[in-house]
Short mmCIF file of C-alpha atoms in Angstrom, two decimals:
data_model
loop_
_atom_site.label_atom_id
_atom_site.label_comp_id
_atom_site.label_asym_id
_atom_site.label_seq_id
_atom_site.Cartn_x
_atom_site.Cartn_y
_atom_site.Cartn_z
CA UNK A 32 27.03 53.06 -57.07
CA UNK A 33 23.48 51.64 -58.94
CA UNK A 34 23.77 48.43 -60.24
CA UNK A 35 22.55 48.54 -64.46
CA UNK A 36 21.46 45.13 -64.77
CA UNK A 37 19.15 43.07 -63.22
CA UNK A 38 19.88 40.14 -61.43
CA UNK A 39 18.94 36.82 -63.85
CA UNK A 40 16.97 34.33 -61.40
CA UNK A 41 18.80 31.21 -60.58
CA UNK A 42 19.09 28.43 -62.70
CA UNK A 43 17.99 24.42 -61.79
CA UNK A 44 20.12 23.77 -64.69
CA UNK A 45 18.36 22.04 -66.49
CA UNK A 46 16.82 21.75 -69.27
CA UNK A 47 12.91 21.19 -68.79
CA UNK A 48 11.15 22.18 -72.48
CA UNK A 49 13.20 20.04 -73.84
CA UNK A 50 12.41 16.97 -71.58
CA UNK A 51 8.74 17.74 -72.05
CA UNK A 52 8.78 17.58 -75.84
CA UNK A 53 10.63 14.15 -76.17
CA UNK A 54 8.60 11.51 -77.32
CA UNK A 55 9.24 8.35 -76.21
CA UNK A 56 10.11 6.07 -79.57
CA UNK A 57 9.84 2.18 -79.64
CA UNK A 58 13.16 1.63 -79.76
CA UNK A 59 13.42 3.15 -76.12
CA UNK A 60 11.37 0.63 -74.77
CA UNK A 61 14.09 -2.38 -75.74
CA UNK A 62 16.27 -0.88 -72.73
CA UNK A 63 13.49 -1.70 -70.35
CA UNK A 64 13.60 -5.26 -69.05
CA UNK A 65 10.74 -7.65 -69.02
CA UNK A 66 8.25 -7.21 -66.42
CA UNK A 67 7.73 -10.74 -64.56
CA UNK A 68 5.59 -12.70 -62.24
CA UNK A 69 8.15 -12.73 -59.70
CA UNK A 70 9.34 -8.94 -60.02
CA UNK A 71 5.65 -8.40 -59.14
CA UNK A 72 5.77 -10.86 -56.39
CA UNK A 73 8.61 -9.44 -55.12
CA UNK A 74 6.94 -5.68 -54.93
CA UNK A 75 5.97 -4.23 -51.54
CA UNK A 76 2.91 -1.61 -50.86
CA UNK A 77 4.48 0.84 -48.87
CA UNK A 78 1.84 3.72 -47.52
CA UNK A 79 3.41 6.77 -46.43
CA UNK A 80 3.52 8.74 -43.11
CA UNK A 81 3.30 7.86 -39.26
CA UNK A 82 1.58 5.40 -38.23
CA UNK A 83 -1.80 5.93 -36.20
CA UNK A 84 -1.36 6.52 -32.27
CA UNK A 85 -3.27 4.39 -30.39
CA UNK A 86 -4.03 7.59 -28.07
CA UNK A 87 -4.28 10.44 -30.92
CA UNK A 88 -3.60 14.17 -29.81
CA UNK A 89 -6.35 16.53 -30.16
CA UNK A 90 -6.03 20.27 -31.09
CA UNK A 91 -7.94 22.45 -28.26
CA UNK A 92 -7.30 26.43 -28.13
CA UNK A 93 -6.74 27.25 -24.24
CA UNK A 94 -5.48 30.70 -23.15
CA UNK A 95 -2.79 31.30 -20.27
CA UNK A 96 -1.07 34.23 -19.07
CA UNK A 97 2.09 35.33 -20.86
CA UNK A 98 4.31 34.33 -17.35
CA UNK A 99 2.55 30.99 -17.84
CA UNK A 100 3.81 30.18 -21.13
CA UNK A 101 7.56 32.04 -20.52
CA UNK A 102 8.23 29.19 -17.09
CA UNK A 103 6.83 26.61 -19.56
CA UNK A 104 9.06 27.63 -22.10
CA UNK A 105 12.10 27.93 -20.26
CA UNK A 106 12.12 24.73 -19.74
CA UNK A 107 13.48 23.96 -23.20
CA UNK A 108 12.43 21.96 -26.08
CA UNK A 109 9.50 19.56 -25.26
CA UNK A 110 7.83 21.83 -23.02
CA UNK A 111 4.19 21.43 -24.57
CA UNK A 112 4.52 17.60 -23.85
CA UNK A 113 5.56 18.29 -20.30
CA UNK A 114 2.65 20.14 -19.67
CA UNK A 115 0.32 17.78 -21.25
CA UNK A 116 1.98 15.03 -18.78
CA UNK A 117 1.45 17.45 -15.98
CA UNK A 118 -2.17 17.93 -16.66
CA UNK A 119 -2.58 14.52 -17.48
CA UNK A 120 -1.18 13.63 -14.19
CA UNK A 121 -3.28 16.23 -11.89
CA UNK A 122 -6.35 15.16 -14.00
CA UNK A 123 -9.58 14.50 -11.60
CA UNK A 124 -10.00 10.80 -12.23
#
């Protein structure tokens, strides 16, 4: 059996055009409250994402055989970090 119609796409349900042609009237702006010295005082800068590692990762390419990577992997989640501590640790100092 063929289906006849076409699925429709899936709504967000709601109702975008119509947000984007409101126009804000005067009156609106009575429900805002007063802006004051001490709201402002009160506001806080806060800039987004990590912060920066003292000791940043670099990206390198390196190429290893495929029974390499499989012992790494089975090792389970975390195993690139291993292996960075293990070449860290047999580094020539």
């Amino acid at each position: 059996m063929t289906a006849s119609k076409r699925a429709s796409a899936p709504s967000l349900g709601s109702d975008l055009n119509r947000v984007d042609r409101h126009v804000i009237q005067p009156a609106e702006y009575d429900d805002l409250p007063e802006l004051t010295d001490e709201m402002l005082a009160r506001g806080v800068v806060n800039k987004g994402g990590r912060p920066r590692a003292a000791n940043p990762k670099r990206l390198i390419s390196i190429r290893l055989t495929e029974d390499v990577i499989q012992r790494w992997r089975a090792t389970g989640p975390g195993w690139q970090t291993r292996m960075a501590e293990k070449l860290s640790s047999s580094a020539p100092k």
